[in-house]
Coordinates of C-alpha atoms in Angstrom, one line a residue:
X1 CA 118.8 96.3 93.3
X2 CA 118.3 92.7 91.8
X3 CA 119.7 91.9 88.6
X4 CA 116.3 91.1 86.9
X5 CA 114.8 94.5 87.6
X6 CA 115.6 97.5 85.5
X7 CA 116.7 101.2 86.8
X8 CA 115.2 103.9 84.3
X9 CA 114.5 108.2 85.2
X10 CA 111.3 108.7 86.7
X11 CA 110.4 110.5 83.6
X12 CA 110.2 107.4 81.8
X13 CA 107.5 105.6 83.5
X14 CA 105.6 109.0 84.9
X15 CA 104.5 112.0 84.5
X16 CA 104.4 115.2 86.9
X17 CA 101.6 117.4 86.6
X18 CA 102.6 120.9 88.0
X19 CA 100.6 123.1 90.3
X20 CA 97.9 125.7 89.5
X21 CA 96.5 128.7 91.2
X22 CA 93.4 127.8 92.6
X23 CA 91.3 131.5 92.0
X24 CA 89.0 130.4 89.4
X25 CA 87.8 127.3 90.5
X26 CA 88.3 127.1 94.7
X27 CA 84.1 126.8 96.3
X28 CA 83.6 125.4 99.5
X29 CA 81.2 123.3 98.3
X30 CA 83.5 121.8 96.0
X31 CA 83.7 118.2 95.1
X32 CA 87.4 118.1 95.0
X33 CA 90.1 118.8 97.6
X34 CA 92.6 121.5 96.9
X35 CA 96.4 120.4 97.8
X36 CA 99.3 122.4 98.7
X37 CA 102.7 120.8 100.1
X38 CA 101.8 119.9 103.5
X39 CA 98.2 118.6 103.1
X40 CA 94.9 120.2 102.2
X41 CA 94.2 123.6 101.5
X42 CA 90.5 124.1 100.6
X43 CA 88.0 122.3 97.7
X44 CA 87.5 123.0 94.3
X45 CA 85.0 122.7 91.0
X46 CA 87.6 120.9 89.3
X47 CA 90.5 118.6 89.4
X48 CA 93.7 118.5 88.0
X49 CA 95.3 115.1 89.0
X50 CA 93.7 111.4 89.0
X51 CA 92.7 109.4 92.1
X52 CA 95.9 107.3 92.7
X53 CA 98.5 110.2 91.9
X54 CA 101.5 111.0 94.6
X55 CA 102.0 114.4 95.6
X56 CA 105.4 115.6 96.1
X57 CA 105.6 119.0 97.6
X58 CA 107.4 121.8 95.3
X59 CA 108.4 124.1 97.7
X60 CA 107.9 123.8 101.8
X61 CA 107.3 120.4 103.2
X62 CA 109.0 118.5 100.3
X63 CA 110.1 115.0 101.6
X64 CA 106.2 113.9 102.9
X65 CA 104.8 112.3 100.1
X66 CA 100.9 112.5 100.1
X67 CA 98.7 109.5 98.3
X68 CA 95.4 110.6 97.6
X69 CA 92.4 108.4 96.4
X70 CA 90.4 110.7 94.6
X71 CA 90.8 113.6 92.0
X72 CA 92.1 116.8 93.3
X73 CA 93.7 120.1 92.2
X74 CA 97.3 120.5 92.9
X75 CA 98.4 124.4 93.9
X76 CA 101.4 125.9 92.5
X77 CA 103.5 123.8 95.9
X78 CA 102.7 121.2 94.8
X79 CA 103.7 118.4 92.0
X80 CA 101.2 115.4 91.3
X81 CA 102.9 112.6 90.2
X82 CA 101.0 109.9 87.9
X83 CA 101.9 106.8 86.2
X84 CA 99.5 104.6 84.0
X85 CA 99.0 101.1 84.5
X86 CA 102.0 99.0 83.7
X87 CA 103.4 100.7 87.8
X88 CA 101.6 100.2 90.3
X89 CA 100.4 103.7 91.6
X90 CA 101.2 102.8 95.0
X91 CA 104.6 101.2 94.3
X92 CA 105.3 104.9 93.1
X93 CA 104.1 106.3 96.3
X94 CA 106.1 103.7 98.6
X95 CA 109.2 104.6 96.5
X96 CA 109.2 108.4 96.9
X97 CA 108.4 107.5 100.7
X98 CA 111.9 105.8 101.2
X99 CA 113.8 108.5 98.4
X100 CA 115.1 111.5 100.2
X101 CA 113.9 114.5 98.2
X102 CA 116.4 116.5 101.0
X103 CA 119.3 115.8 98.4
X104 CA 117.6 117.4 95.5
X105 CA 116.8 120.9 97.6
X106 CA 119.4 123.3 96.3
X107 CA 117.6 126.7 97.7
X108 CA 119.2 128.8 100.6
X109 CA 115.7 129.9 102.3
X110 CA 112.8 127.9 101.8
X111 CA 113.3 123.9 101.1
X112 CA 111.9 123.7 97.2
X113 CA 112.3 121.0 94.3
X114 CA 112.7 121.3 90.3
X115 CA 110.9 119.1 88.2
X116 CA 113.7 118.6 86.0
X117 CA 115.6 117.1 88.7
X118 CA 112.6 115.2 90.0
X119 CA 112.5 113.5 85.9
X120 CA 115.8 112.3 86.4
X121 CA 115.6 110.3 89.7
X122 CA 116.4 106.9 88.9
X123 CA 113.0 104.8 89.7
X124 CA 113.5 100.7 89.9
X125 CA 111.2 98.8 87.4
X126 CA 110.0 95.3 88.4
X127 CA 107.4 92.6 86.7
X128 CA 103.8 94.1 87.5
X129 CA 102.8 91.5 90.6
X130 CA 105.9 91.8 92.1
X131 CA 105.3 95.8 93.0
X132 CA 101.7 94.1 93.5
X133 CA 103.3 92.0 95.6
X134 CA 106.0 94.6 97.2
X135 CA 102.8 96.7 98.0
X136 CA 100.9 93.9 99.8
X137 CA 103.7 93.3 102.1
X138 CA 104.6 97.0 102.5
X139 CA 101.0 97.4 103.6
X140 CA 101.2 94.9 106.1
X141 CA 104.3 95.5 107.7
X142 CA 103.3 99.2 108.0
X143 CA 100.1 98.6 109.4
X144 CA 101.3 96.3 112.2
X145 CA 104.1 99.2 112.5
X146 CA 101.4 102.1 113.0
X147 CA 99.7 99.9 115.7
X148 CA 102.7 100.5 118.0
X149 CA 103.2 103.9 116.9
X150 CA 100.0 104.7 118.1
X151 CA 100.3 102.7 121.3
X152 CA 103.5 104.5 121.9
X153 CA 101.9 107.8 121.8
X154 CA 98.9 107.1 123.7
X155 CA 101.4 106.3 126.1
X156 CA 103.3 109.4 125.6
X157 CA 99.7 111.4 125.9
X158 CA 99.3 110.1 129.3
X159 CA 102.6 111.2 130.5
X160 CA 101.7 114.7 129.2
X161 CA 98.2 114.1 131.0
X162 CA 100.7 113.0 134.0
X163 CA 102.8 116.0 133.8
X164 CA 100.4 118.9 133.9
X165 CA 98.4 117.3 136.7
X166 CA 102.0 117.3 138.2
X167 CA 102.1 121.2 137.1
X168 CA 98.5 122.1 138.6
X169 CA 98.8 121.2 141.9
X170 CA 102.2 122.7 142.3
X171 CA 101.2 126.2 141.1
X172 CA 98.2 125.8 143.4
X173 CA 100.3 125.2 146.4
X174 CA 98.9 121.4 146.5
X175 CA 102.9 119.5 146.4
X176 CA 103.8 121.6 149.4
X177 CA 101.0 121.8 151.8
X178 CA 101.9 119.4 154.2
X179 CA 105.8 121.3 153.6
X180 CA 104.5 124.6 154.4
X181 CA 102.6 123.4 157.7
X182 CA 105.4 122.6 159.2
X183 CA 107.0 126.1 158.7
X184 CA 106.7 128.7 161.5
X185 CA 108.4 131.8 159.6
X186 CA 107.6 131.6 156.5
X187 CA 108.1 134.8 154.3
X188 CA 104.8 136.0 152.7
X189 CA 104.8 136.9 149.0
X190 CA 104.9 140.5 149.5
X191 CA 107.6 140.8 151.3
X192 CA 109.4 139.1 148.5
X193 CA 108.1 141.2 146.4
X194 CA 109.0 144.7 147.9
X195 CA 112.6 142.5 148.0
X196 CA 112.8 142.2 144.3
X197 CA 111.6 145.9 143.5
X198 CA 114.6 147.2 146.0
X199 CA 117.0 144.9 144.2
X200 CA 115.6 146.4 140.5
X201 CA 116.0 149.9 141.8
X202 CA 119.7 149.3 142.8
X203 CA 120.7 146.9 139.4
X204 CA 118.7 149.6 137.1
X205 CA 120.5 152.3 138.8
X206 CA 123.9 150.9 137.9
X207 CA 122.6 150.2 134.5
X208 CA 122.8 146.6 134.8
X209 CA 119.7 146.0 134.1
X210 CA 116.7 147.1 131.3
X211 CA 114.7 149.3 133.0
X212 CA 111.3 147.8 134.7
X213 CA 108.3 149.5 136.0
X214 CA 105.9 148.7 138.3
X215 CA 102.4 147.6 136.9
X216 CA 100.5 147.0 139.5
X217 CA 97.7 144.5 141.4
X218 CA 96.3 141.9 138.9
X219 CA 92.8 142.1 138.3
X220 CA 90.2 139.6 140.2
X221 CA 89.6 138.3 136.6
X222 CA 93.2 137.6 135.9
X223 CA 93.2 135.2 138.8
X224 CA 93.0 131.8 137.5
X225 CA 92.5 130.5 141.1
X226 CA 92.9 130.9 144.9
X227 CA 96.6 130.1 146.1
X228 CA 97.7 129.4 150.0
X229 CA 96.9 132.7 152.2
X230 CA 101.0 134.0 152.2
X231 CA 101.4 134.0 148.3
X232 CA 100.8 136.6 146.0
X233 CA 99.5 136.9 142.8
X234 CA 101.6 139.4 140.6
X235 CA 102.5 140.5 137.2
X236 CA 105.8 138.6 135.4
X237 CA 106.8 141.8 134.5
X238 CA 107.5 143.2 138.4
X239 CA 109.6 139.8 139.1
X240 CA 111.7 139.9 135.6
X241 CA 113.3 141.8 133.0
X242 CA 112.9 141.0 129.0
X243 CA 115.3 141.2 126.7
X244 CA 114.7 141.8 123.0
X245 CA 116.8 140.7 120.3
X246 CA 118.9 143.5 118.2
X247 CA 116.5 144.0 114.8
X248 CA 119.0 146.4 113.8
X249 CA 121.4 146.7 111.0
X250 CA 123.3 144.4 112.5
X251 CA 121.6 141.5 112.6
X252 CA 123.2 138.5 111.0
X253 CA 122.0 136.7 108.0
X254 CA 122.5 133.0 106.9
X255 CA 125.9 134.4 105.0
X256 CA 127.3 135.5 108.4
X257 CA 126.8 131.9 110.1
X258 CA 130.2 130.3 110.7
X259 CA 131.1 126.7 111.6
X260 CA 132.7 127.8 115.0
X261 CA 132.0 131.1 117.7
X262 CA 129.5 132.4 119.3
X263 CA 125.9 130.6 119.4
X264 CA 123.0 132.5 117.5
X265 CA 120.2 131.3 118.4
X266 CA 116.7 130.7 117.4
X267 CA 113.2 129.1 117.8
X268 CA 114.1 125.9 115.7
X269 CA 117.1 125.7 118.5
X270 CA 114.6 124.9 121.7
X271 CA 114.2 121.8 122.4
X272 CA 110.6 120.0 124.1
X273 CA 112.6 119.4 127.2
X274 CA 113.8 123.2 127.8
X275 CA 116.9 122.8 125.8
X276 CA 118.8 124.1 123.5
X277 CA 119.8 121.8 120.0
X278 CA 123.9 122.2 120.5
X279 CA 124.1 120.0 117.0
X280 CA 121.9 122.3 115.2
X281 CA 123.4 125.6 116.8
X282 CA 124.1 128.3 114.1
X283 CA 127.2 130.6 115.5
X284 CA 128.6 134.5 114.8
X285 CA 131.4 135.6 114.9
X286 CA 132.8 137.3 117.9
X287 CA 133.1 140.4 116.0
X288 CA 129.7 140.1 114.7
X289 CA 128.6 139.7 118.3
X290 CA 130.4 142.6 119.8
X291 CA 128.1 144.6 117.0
X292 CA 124.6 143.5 118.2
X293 CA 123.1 146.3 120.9
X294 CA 120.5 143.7 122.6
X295 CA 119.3 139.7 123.0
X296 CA 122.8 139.2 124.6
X297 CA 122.5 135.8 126.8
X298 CA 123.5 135.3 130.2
X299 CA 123.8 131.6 131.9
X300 CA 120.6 131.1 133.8
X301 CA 118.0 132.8 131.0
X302 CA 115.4 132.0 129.8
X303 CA 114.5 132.2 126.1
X304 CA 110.7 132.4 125.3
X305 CA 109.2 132.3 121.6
X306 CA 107.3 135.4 120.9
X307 CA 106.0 134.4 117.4
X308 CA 105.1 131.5 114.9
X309 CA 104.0 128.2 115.1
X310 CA 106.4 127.5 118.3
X311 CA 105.6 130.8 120.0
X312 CA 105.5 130.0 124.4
X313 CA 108.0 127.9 123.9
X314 CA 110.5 128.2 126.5
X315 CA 114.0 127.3 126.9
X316 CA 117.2 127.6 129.3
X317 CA 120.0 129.4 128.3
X318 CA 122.4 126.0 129.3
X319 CA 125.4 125.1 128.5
X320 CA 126.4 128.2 126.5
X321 CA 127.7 130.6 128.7
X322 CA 127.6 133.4 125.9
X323 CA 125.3 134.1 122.8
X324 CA 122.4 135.6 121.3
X325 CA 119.1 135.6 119.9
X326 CA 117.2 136.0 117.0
X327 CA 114.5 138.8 116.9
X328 CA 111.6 136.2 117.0
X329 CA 112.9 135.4 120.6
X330 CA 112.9 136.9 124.0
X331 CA 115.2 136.9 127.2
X332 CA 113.5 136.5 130.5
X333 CA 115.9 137.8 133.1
X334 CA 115.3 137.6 136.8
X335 CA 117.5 138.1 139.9
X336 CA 118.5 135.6 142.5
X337 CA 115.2 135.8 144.7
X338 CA 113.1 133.8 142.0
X339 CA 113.8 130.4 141.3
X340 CA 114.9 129.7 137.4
X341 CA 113.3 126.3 137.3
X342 CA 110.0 127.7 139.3
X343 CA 109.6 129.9 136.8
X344 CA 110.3 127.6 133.7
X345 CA 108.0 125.0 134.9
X346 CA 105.1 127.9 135.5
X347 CA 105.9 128.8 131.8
X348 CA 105.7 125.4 130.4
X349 CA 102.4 124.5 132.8
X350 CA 98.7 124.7 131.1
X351 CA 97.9 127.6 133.4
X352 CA 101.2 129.1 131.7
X353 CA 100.2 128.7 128.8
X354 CA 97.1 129.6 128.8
X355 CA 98.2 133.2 130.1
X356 CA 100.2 133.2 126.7
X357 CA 96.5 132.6 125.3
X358 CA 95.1 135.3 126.8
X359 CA 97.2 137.4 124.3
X360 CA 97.1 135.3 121.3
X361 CA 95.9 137.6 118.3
X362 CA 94.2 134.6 117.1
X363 CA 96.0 135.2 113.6
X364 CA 97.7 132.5 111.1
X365 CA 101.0 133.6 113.0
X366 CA 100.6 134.4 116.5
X367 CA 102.6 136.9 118.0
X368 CA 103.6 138.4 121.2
X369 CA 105.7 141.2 122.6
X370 CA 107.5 142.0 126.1
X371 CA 104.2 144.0 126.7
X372 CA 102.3 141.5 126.2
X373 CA 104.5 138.9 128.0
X374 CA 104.8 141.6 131.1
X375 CA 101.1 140.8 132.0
X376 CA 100.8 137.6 132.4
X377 CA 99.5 136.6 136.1
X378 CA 102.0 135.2 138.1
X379 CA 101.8 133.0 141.4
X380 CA 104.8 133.9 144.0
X381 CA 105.4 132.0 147.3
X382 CA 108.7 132.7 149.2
X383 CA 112.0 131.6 147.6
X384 CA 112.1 129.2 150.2
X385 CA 108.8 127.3 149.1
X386 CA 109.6 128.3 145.3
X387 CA 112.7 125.6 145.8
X388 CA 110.5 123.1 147.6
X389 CA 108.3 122.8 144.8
X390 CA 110.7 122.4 142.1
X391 CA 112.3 119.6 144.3
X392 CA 108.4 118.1 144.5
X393 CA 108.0 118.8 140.9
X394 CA 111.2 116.8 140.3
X395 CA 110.6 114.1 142.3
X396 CA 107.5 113.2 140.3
X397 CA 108.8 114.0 137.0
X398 CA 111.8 112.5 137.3
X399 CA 110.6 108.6 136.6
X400 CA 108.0 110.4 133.7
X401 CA 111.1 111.5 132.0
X402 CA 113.0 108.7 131.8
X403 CA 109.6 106.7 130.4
X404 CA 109.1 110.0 127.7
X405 CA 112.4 109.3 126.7
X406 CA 112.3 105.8 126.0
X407 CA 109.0 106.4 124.0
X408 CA 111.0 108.9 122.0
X409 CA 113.5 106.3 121.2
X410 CA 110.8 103.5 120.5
X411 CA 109.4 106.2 118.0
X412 CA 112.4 106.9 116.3
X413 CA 113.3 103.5 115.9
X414 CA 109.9 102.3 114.4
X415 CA 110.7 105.6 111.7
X416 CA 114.0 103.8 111.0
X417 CA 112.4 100.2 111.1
X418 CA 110.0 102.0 108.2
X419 CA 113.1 103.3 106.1
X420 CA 114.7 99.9 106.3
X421 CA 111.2 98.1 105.3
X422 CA 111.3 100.4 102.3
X423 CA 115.1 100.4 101.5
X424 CA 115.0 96.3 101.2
X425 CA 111.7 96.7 99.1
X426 CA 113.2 99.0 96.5
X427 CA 116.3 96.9 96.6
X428 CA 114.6 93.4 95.5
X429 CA 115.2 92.0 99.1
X430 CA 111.2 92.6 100.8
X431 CA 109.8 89.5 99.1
X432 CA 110.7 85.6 99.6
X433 CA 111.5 83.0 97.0
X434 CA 107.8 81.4 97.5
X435 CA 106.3 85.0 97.2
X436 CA 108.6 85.8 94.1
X437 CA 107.3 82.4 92.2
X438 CA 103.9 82.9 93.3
X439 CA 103.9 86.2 91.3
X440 CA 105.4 84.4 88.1
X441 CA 102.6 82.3 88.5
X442 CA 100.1 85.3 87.4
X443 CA 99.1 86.0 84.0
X444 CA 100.3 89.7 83.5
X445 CA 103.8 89.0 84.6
X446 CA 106.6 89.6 82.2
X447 CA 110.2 90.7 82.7
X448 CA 111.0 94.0 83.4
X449 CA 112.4 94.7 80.4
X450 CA 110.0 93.7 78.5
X451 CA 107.3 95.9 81.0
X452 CA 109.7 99.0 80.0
X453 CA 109.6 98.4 75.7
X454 CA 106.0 98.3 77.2
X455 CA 105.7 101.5 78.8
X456 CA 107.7 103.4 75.9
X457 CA 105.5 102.2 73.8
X458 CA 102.0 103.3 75.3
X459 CA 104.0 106.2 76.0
X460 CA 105.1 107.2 72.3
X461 CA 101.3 106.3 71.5
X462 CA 99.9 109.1 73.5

């Protein structure tokens, strides 16, 4: 920080108006909107908090500060913050966008913040046009900032675009037409399916396996579309086993997690690209493990999301060779005759997805079960043509990877380009000579010091 500005608690220069229950004044119709931590909630009769005030989430989504331009009310999640005119209100705002409220968190569940620690966050004071200034220039850079952000994912929105297309025409036998042409034995569908119910009879039978059972034809309705003459539309659950994870009274809490063993895993651990986060892995202990009755994993699993915002989401068990999984997640299991990455991509395809849809309880939090899961429409060529797609599918996603990937990266690095743009603001270092002599040209200017003895004042006033 420059040696002119002045480092005081936030309590000083603001104030922070707590949250409310909303019961006695929330209308539809209302004039003002109702905030919680992540955003709004709903309208209301009546407000709490100026125009101009930050909003600092209390307890969920605490580091994404929210500056609103018009009155609102402020639920019990959520803390306003206000400051009167001597700081600029969106010099506040910039600040708490480049402090980490992270470091204040001292729950063990949900992330939450005290106000008594949010008082004593040291908050750096400068003359009035220079956080004028600091603004302007914040402003600027941010906008020209948000311009390639939103290029980027407009790029990254056609890949997706790219990708299902990609997705579509394999699961309707499109990538491997001119493949299965030139084939003069191919095995039909059914035949590997009669294959696969042999091979479940003999693994169940040597209790290797959870027991399956047969569920039948799919309906005509269930059919999303017509596939080449020797596939055959199934259920999920005559080709696979599912897996639940032990809800018993063994099931590890957040006191059990140790820095080293055996991975426990959960839906915060998949990945977009099928993966599993290895630096965010939580791990049991072997003992602990040896105690769990079911959601052991074996290489070559999947693990599909049954509930919660992230429920579909799908990921390979790779590169743990041993773990297990938390009850909100499922194993998918199947034997050597289907082809893992076949059945991923299906998974992660629209017309995947949209079979997850057709279950989807329509609730705040969505759930499914291995029922539910079971009867989802399946398309199933040989094992033979099930590899020839993925190698199509591969080939055409391959180049649309490495270009997602490098958008991820650009993204990240214009989220650290904003950090720095605020870190050099807060510190004195965002404005030029010219720009700082051009703001002791203005008539409100005084020292910071002398801004402070300013705010006390008004302050002990009232």
């Amino acid at each position: 920080m420059r040696a002119d500005w002045v480092e005081v608690e936030l309590g000083n220069i603001a104030e922070i108006i707590s949250g409310k229950n909303q019961k006695d004044v929330i209308d539809e119709k209302g004039k003002y909107p109702i905030y919680g931590s992540a955003g709004v909630c709903g309208y209301a009769t009546d407000y709490l908090c100026e125009a101009g005030t930050t909003i600092i989430g209390r307890k969920g989504t605490i580091n994404k500060p929210i500056f609103t331009k018009e009155k609102f009310w402020n639920i019990d999640t959520a803390f306003g913050i206000w400051t009167g005119g001597e700081i600029d209100k969106k010099y506040l705002y910039y600040f708490c966008c480049g402090f980490d409220f992270n470091k204040l968190d001292k729950s063990t569940t949900i992330p939450s913040l005290a106000k008594r620690d949010l008082l004593k966050i040291q908050f750096p004071v400068c003359p009035l046009p220079e956080q004028r200034a600091i603004v302007a220039k914040i402003d600027e850079l941010f906008s020209e900032l948000d311009n390639g952000i939103a290029n980027l994912k407009a790029a990254q929105a056609k890949l997706d675009i790219y990708r299902q297309a990609v997705l579509k025409q394999a699961f309707e036998g499109e990538l491997t037409r001119e493949w299965r042409e030139r084939q003069t034995d191919l095995p039909s569908g059914e035949l590997l399916l009669n294959e696969i119910n042999k091979l479940h009879i003999i693994l169940e039978s040597s209790k290797k396996k959870i027991k399956t059972k047969v569920i039948g034809t799919p309906k005509k309705d269930d059919v999303p579309h017509s596939i080449p003459e020797k596939w055959l539309w199934c259920y999920l659950g005559e080709v696979t086993w599912f897996i639940n994870g032990d809800r018993g009274k063994n099931y590890p809490n957040v006191n059990e997690y140790v820095s080293e063993g055996i991975p426990w895993i959960n839906t915060g651990h998949i990945r977009p690209d099928g993966g599993l986060h290895e630096r965010k892995m939580h791990y049991i202990t072997q003992e602990k493990f040896d105690s769990l009755r079911s959601g052991k994993i074996q290489e070559g699993d999947l693990i599909y999301c049954l509930r919660g915002a992230t429920f579909g989401k799908t990921a390979f068990v790779k590169p743990f060779h041993q773990g297990a999984i938390a009850s909100s997640l499922m194993i998918i299991r199947s034997t050597e005759k289907i082809n893992k990455k076949y059945l991923y991509f299906y998974l992660t395809s629209t017309e995947g997805k949209q079979q997850l849809l057709r279950f989807d309880n329509g609730s705040a939090q969505p759930n499914l079960s291995a029922e539910t899961v079971r009867k989802y429409v399946f398309p199933l060529p040989s094992l033979e043509e099930q590899t020839q797609i993925v190698q199509e599918i591969e080939a055409r996603l391959s180049v649309c990877d490495k270009l997602a990937e490098t958008i991820q990266t650009s993204l990240q690095q214009a989220e650290a380009l904003r950090q720095s743009i605020l870190k050099k603001a807060f510190e004195g270092r965002l404005l030029t000579e010219t720009e700082l002599q051009t703001c002791k040209a203005q008539a409100d200017w005084m020292p910071a010091e002398q801004l402070l003895a300013q705010i006390k004042s008004t302050k002990a006033k009232g």
